[in-house]
Coordinates of C-alpha atoms and ligand atoms in Angstrom, one line a residue:
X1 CA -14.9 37.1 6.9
X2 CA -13.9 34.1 5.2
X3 CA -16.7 31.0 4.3
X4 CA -15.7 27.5 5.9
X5 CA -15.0 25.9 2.9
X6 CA -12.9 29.2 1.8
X7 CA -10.9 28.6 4.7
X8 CA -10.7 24.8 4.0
X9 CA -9.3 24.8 0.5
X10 CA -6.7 27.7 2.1
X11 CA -5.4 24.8 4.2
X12 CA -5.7 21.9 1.9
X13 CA -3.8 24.3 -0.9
X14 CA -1.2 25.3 2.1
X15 CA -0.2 21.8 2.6
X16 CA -0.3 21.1 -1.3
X17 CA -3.8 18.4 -1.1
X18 CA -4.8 19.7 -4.2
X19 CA -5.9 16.4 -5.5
X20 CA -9.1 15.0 -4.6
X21 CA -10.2 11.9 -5.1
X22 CA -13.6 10.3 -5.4
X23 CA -17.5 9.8 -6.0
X24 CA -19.5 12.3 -5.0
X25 CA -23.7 12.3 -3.7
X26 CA -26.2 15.0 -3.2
X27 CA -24.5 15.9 0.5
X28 CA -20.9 16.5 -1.3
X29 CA -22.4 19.2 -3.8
X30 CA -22.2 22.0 -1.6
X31 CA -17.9 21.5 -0.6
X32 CA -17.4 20.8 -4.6
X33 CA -19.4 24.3 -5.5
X34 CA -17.0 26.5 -7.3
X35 CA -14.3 24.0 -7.1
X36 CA -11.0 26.0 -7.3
X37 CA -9.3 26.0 -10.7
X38 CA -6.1 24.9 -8.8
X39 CA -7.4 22.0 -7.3
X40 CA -7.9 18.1 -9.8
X41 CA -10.6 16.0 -8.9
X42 CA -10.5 12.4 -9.7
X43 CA -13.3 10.4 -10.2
X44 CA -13.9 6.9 -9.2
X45 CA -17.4 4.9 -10.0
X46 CA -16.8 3.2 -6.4
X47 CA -15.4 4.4 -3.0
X48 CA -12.8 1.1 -2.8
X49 CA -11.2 2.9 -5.7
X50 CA -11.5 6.3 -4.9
X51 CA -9.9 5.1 -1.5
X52 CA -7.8 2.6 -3.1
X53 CA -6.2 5.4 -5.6
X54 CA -5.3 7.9 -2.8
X55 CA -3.7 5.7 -0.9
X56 CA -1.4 5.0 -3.8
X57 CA -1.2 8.0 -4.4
X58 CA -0.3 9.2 -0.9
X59 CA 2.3 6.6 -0.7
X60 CA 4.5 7.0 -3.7
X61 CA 4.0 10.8 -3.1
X62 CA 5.2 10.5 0.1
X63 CA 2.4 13.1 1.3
X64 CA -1.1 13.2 2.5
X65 CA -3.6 12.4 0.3
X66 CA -7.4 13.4 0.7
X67 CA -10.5 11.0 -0.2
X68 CA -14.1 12.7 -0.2
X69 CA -17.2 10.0 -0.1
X70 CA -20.7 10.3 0.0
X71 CA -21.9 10.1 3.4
X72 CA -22.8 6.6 5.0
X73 CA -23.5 4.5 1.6
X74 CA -20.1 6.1 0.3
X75 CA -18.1 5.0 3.7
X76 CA -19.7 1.9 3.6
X77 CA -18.2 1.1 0.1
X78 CA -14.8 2.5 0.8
X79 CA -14.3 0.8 4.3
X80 CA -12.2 -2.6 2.9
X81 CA -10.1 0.0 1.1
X82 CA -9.9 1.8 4.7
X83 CA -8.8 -1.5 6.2
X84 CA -6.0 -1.5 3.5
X85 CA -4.9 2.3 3.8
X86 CA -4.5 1.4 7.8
X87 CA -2.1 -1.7 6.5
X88 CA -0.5 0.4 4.3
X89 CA 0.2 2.4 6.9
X90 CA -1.1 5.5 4.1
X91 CA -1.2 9.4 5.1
X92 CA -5.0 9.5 3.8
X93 CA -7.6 11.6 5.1
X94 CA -11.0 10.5 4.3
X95 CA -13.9 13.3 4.4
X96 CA -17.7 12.4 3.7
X97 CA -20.7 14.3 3.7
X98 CA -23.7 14.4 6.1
X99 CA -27.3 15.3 6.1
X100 CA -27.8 19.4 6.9
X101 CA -27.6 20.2 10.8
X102 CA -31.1 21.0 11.5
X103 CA -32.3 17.3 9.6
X104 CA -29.8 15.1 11.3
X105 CA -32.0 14.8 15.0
X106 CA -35.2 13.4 12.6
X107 CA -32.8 11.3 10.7
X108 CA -34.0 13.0 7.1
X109 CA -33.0 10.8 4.2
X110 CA -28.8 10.2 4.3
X111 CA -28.1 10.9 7.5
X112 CA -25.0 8.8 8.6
X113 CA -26.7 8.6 12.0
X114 CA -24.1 7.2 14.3
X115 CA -20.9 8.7 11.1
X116 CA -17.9 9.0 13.3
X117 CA -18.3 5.7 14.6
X118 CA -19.0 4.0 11.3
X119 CA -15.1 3.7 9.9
X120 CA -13.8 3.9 13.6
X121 CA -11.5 0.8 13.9
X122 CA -10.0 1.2 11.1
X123 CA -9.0 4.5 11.4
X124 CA -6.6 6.4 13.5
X125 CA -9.1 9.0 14.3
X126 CA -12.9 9.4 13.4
X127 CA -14.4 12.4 14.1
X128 CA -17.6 14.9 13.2
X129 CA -16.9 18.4 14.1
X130 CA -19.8 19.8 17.0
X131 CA -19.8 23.1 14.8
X132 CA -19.4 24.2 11.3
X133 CA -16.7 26.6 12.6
X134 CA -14.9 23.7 13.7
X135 CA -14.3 22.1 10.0
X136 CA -11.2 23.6 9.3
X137 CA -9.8 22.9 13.0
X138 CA -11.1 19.1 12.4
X139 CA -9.6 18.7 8.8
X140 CA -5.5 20.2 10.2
X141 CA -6.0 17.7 13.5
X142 CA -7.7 15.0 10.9
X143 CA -4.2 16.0 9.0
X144 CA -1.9 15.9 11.6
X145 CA -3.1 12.6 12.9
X146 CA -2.7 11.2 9.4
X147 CA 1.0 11.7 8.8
X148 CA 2.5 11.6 12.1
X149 CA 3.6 7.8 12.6
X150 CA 3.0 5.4 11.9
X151 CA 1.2 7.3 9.0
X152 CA -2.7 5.9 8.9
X153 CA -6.3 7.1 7.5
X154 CA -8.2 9.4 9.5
X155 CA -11.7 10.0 9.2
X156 CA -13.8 13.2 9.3
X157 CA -17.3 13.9 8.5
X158 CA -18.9 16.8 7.3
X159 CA -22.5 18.1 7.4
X160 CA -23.3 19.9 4.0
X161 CA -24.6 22.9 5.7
X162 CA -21.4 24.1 7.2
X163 CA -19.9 24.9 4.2
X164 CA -21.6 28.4 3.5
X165 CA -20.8 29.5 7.7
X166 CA -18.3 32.6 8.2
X167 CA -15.7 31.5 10.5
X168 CA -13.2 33.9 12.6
X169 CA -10.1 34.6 10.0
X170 CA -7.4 34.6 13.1
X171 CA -8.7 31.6 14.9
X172 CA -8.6 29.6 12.0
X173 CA -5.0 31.0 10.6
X174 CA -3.6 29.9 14.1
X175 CA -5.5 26.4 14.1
X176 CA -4.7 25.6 9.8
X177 CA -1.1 26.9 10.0
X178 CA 1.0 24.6 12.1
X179 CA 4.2 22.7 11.1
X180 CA 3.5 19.0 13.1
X181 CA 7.0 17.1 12.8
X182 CA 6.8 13.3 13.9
X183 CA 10.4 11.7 12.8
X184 CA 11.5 10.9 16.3
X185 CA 15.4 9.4 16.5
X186 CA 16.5 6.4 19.4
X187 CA 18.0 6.7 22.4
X188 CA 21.2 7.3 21.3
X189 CA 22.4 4.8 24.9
X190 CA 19.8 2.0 22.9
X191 CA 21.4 2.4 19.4
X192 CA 25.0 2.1 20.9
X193 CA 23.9 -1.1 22.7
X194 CA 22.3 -2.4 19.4
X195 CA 25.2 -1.7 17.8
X196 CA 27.6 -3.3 19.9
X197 CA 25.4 -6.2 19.8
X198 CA 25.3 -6.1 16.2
X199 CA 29.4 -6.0 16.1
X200 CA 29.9 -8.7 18.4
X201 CA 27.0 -11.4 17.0
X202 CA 28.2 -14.2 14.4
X203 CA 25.3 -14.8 12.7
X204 CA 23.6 -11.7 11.9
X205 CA 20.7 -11.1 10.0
X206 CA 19.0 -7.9 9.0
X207 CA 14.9 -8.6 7.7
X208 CA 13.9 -5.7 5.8
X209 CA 10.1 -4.8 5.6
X210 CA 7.9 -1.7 3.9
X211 CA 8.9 0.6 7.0
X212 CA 12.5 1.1 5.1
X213 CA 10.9 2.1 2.0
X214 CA 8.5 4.7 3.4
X215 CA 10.7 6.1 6.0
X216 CA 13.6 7.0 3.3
X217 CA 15.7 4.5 4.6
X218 CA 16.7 2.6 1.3
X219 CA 20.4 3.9 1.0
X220 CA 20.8 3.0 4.9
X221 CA 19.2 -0.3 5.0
X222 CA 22.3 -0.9 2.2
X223 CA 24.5 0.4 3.9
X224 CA 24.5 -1.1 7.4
X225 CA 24.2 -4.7 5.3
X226 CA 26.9 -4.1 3.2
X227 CA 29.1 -2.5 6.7
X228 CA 28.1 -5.4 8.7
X229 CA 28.1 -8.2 5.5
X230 CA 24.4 -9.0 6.7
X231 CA 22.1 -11.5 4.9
X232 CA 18.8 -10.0 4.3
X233 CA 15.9 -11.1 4.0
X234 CA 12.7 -9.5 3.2
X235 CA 9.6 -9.6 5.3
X236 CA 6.9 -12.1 4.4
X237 CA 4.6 -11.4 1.7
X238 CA 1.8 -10.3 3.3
X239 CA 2.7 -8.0 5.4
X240 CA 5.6 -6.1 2.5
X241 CA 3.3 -3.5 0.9
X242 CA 6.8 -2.2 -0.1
X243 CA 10.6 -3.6 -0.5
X244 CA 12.7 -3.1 1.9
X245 CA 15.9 -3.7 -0.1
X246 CA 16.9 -3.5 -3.4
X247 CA 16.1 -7.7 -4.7
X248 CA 18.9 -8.1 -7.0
X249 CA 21.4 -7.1 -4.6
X250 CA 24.4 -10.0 -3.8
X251 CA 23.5 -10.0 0.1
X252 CA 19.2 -10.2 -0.9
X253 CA 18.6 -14.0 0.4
X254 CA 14.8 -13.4 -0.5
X255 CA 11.1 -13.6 1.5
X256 CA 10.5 -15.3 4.8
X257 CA 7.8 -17.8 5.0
X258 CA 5.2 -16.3 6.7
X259 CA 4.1 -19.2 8.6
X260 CA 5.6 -19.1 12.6
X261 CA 7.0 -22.7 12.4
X262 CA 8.7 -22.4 9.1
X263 CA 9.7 -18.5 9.9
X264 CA 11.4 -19.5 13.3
X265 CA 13.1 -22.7 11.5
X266 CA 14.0 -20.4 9.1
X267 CA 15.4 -17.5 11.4
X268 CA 16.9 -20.4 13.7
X269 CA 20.5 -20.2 11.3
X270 CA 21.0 -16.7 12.7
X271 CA 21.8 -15.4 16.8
X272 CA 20.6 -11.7 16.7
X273 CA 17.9 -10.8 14.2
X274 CA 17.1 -7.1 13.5
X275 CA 13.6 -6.4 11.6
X276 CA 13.2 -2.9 10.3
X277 CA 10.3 -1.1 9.0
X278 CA 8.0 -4.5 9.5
X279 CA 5.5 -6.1 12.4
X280 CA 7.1 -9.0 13.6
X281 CA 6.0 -10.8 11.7
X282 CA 3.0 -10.6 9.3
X283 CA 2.0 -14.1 10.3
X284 CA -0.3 -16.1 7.9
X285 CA -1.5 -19.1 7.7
X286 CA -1.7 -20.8 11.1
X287 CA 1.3 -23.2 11.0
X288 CA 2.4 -23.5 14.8
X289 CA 6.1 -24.1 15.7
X290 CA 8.5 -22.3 17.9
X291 CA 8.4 -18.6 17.6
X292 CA 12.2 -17.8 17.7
X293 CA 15.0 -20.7 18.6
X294 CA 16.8 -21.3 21.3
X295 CA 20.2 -18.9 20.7
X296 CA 18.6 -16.5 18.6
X297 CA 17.4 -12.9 19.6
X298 CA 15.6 -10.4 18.1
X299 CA 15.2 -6.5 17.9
X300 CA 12.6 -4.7 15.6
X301 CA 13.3 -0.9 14.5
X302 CA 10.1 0.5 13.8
X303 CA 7.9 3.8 14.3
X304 CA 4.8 2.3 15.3
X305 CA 4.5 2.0 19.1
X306 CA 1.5 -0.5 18.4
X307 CA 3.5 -2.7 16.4
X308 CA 6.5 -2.9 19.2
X309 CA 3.9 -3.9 22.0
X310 CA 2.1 -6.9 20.0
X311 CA 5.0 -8.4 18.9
X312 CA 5.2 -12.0 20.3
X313 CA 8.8 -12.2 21.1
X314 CA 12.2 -10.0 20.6
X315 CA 12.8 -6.4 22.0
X316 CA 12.2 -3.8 19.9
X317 CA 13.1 0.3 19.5
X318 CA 10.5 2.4 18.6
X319 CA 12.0 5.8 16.0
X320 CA 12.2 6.5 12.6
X321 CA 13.6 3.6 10.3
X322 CA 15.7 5.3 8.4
X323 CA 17.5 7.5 10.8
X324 CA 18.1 4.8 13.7
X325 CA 19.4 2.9 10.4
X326 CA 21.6 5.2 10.0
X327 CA 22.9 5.3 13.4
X328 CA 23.0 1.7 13.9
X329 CA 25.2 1.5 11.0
X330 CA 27.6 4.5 12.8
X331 CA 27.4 2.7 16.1
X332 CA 28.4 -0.8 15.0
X333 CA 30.8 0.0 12.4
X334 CA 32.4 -2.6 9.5
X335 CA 32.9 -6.0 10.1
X336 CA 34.6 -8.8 7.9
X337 CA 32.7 -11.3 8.8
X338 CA 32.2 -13.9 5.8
X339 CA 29.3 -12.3 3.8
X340 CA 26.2 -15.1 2.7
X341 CA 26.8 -17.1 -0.5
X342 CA 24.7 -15.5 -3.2
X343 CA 21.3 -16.6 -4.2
X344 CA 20.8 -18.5 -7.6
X345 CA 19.2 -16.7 -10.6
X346 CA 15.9 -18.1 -11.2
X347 CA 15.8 -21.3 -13.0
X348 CA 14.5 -21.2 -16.8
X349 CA 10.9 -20.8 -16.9
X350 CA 9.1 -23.8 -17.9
X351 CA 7.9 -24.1 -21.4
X352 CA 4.1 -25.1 -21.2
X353 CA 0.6 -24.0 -22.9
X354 CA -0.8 -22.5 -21.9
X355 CA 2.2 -20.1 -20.2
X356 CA 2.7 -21.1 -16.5
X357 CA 3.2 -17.5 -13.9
X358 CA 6.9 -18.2 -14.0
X359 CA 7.2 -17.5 -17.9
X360 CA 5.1 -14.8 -17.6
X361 CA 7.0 -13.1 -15.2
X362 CA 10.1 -14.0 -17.1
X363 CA 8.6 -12.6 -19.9
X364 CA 7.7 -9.3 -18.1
X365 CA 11.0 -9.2 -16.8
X366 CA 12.8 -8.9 -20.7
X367 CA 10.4 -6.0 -21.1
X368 CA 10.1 -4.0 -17.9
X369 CA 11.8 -0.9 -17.8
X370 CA 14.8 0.6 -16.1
X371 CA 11.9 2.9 -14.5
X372 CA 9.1 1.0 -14.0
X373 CA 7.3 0.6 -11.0
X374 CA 5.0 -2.5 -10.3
X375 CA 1.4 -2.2 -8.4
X376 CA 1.0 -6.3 -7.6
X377 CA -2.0 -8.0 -6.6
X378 CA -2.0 -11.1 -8.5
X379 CA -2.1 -14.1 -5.5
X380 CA -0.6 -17.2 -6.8
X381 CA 2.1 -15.3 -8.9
X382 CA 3.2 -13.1 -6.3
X383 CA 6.6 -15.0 -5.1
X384 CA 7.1 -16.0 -8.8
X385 CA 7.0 -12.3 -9.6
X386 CA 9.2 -11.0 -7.1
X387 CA 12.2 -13.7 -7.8
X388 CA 12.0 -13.1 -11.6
X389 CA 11.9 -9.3 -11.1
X390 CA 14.2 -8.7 -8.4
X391 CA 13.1 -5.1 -8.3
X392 CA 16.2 -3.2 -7.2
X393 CA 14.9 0.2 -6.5
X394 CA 13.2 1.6 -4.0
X395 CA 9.6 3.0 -4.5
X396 CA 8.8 0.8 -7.3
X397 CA 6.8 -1.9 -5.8
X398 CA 3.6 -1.6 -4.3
X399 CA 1.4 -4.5 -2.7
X400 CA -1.9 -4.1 -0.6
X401 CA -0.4 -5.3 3.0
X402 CA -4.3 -5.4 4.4
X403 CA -4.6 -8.4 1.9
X404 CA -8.8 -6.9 0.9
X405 CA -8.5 -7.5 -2.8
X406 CA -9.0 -4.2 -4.9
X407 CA -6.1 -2.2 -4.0
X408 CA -4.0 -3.0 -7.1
X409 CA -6.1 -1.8 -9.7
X410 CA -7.0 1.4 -7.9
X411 CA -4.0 2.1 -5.8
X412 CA -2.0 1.4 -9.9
X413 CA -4.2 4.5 -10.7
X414 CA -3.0 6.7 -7.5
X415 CA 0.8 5.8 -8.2
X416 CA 0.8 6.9 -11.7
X417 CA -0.6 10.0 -10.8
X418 CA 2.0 10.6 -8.5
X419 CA 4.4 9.3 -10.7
X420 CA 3.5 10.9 -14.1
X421 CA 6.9 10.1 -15.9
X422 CA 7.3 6.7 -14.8
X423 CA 6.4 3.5 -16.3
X424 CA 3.4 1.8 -14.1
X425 CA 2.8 -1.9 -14.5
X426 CA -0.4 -3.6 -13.0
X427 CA -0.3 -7.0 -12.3
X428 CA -3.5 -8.2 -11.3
X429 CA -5.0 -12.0 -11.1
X430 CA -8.5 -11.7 -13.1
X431 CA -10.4 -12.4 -9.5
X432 CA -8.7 -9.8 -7.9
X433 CA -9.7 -7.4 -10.4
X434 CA -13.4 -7.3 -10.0
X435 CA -12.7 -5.9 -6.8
X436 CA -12.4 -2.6 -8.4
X437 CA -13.6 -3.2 -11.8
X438 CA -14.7 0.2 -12.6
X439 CA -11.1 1.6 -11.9
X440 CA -10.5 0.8 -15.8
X441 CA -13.1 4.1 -16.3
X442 CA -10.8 6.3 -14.1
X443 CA -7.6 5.1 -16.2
X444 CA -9.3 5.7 -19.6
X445 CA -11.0 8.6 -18.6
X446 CA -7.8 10.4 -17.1
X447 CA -5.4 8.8 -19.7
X448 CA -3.4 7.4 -17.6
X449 CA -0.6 5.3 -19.0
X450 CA -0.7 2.7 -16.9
X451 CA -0.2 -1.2 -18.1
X452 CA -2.7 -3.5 -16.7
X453 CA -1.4 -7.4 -17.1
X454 CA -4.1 -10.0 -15.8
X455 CA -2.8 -13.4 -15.2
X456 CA -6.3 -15.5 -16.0
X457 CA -6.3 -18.7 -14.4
X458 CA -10.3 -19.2 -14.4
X459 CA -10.1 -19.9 -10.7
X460 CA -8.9 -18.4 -7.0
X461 CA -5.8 -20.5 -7.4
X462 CA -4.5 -19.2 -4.4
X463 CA -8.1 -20.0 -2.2
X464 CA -7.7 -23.8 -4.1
X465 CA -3.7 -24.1 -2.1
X466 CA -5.3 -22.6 1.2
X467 CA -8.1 -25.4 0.8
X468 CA -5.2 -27.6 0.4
X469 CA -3.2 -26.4 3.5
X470 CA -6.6 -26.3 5.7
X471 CA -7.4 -30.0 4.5
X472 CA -10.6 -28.6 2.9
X473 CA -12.5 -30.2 0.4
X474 CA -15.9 -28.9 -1.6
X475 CA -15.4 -26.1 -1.2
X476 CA -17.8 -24.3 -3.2
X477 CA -17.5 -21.4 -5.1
X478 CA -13.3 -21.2 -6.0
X479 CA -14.2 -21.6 -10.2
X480 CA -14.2 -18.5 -12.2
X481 CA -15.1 -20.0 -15.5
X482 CA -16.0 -17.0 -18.4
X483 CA -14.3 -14.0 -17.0
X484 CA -13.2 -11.9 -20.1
X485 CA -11.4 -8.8 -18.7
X486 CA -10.1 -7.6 -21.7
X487 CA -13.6 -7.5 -23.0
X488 CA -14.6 -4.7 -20.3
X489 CA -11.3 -3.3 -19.9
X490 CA -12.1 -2.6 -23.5
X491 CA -16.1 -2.2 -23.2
X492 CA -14.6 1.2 -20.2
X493 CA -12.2 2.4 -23.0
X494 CA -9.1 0.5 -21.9
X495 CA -7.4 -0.7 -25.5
X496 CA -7.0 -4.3 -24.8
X497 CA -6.1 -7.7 -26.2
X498 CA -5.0 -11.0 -25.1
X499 CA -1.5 -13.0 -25.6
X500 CA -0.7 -16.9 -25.4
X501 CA 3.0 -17.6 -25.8
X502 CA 6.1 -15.7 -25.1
X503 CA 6.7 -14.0 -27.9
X504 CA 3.2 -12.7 -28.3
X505 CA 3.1 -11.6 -24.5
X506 CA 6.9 -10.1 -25.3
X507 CA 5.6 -8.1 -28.2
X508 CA 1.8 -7.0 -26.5
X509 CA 3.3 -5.8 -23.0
X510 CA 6.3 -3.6 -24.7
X511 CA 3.7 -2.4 -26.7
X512 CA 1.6 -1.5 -23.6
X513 CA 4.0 -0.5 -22.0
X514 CA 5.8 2.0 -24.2
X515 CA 1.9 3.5 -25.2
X516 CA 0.6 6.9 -23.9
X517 CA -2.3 5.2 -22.4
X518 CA -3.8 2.6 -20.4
X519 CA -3.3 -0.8 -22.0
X520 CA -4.5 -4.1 -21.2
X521 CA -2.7 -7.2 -22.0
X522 CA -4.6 -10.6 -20.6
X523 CA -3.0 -14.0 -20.7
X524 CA -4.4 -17.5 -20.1
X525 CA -2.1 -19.4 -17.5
X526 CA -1.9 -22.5 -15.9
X527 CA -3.7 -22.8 -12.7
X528 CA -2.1 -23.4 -8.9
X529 CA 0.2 -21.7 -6.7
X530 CA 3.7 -20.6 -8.5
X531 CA 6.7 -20.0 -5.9
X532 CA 9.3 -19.0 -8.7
Ligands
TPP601 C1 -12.1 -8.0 -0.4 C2 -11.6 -9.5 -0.4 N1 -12.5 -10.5 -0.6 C3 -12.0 -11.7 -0.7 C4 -10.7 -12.0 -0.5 C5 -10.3 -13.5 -0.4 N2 -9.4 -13.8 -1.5 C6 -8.0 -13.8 -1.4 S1 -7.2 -14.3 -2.7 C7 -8.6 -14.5 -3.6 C8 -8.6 -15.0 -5.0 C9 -8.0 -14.1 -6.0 O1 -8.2 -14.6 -7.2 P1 -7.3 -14.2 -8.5 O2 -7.1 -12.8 -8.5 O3 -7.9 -14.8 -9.7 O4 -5.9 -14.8 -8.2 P2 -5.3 -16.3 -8.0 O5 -5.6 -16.8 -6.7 O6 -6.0 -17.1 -9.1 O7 -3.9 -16.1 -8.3 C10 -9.7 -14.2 -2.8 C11 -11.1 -14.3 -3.3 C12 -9.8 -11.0 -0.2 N3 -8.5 -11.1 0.0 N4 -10.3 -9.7 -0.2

């Protein structure tokens, strides 16, 4: 007879979860007891990292990722992060511990009383098994749900008696060993009329979101632009966790405002617009206006049936991204319509002390590598990032879509795990950063390599331009004066140091980032909003 948590680790090795990530409490011990030698365990000091780094992780693997926290307090902790997984649209599975069987009725100390309910929104499925037998079971469904799209966290909870039960070897071989396939192509009848509607349009426009990216559908989102000569635009900032399309390509016109009177005036130069891989749209702030202009239409390509039935306007086709990309591209064929002028390269970088976001992404740009991936989540720099990067590969941006602070610096920690042999930057405003402070233990203590580049503008600039845009004033509580992160980067065993001017930001980040080890690099910059 096989144990429960024999039969677990069986499954989680079967479908190669042999990372686990995060904090454990008195009603983990009992799953973590003789912890297989072929299994890693990474430690956070908080649940928003330990869920922040497995859903980086699970996203630049491409696979599930599993997340264990410590029963309510632990869930509790970890829920923004959850909020962000569910954005991120991230194949996590989150387990978490529970008081023994027999104590949970008189509520003994730790009992996550009401514990599938507790992270239920904001998971795809939340569940506490009514046996111990039924872990395993739980954990492949808790799986399946996970990665079948649109990809999302699932939730189940474990009490830390069931571990030790013998569970029937046949019935659990049947219930852990199943092959669950979601990739599900269009009606081939819709593609054809999408394409024909696609050849026959004159002002076509393709808006490329995160869906692209983690569907595989890079190469095909390139070549159905470059077929049809198709302007594309990326999806607004908020809601592109991922690129879509490679930035520094000739037909890459750049983000949509976000806003829905600006986006439909923007989107009003264009008769049929087809969104893939994004919700249409990632709306924020409220600016009113006309959704979509008279004369233009709209279909969205995307797996998430959710998405498809909230959109405010446009038809849409629910399948995988890349593969209905790929059709589309069959089914409409080449056109020579006149492609779109080019963008401009960004203008020089203004020359200011201290730097302004512009020259620092400049700067980051002369030393970023042909390899290197960025984890952004630095507010007020983030458009000025992206148009002096132009990042033209796919998997090599990452961006918390759920907008909770704290998925940079955690989810930077999950990517370079899965990445080992790239080159991770971390751009991270030094607000954002306390969100998961302690994530600099994790990246000393694991040695990885990542470099960590705070932007310090002793304020939430980016609250101070929504204040602005609301027509709020005294607002309290949008100063940051005194925050040193290079002081406890350095005080958790992150080598850091801080750089005013080019050249000394030049020379400390291709330092950083050429180093076998997490580096820090801080730099004072000039407060306010920064679109370039
Ligand atoms: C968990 C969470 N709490 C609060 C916020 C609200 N918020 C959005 S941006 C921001 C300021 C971030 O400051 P900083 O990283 O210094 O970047 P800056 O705006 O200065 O560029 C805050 C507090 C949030 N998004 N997530």
């Amino acid at each position: 007879m096989t144990t429960v948590r024999e039969a677990t680790f069986q499954m989680l090795r079967e479908r190669g979860m042999t990372t686990m990530f995060g904090n454990p409490g008195s009603t983990e011990l009992p799953m973590l007891a003789d912890f297989p030698e072929d299994f890693r365990y990474v430690l956070a000091m908080h649940e928003a990292v330990a869920v922040g780094m497995a859903d980086g992780y699970a996203q630049a693997t491409g696979h599930l990722a599993w997340v264990n926290l410590h029963t309510a307090p632990g869930v509790g902790n970890g829920m923004g992060a959850i909020f962000n997984a569910k954005a991120n649209k991230s194949p996590v599975v989150v387990t978490a511990g529970q008081q023994a069987r027999s104590l949970m009725t008189l509520e003994a100390n730790l009992t996550n009383r009401e514990a599938a309910r507790m992270p239920h929104p904001l998971v795809k499925w939340s569940y506490e098994p009514p046996r111990a037998q039924d872990v395993p079971h739980s954990l492949a469904r808790a799986a399946h749900m996970a990665s079948l799209p649109p990809a999302g966290p699932t939730f189940v909870s474990i009490p830390m008696d069931d571990w030790g039960v013998e569970v029937d070897d046949g019935a659990v071989a049947h219930q852990t060993r199943r092959e669950v396939g979601g990739r599900a192509v269009a009606d081939p009848a819709a593609v054809r009329n999408l394409g024909r509607r696609l050849a026959e349009a004159e002002r076509p426009v393709l808006v490329a979101g995160p869906g692209i990216d983690a569907s595989g559908g890079w190469d095909a989102a390139v070549a159905l632009a470059e077929a049809q000569r198709l302007p594309v635009w990326a999806t607004p900032v908020p809601g592109g966790g991922r690129l879509g399309f490679p930035e520094d390509h000739p037909l890459f016109q750049g983000s949509l405002p976000p806003a829905i009177g600006p986006m439909g005036e923007a989107l009003s130069a264009y008769d049929l617009v087809i969104v893939a891989g994004s919700s249409v749209f990632p709306f924020y702030p409220n600016i009113p206006g006309p959704l979509l202009a008279d004369g233009t239409q709209l279909v969205a390509i995307t797996d998430d049936p959710d998405e498809a039935a909230r959109a405010p306007m446009g038809d849409a086709l629910v399948a995988d991204v890349a593969l209905t990309l790929a059709a589309l591209t069959v089914a409409a064929g080449g056109s020579d319509r006149r492609p779109p002028d080019q963008r401009p390269d960004p203008e020089p970088a203004q020359e200011q002390t201290p730097l302004g976001p512009d020259a620092v992404h400049s700067t980051l740009a002369e030393v970023f590598p042909d390899d290197g991936i960025v984890v952004l989540e630095s507010p007020s720099s983030t458009l000025a990032l992206r148009n002096r990067l132009r990042i033209g590969r796919p998997g090599s941006y990452w961006f918390g879509a759920g907008g909770g602070l704290g998925f940079g610096l955690a989810a930077s920690l999950g990517v370079q795990l899965a990445r080992p042999d790239q080159h991770v930057v971390c751009v991270l405003g030094e607000g954002s950063a306390q969100y998961a402070i302690t994530g600099f233990w994790t990246a000393a203590a694991y040695h990885l390599p990542v470099t960590f580049l705070v932007l310090n503008n002793s304020e939430y600039s980016i609250l101070k331009w929504f204040a602005g845009l609301e027509s709020v004033e005294g607002a309290p509580g949008l100063d940051l004066p005194s925050l040193d992160c290079a002081a406890v980067a350095q005080s958790y065993g992150v080598r850091s140091e801080k750089a005013a001017g080019r050249d000394e930001l030049h020379a400390a980040l291709s330092a950083a980032i050429e180093a076998a080890e997490p580096r820090l690099v801080e730099v004072a910059v000039q407060p306010g909003m920064s679109v370039g």
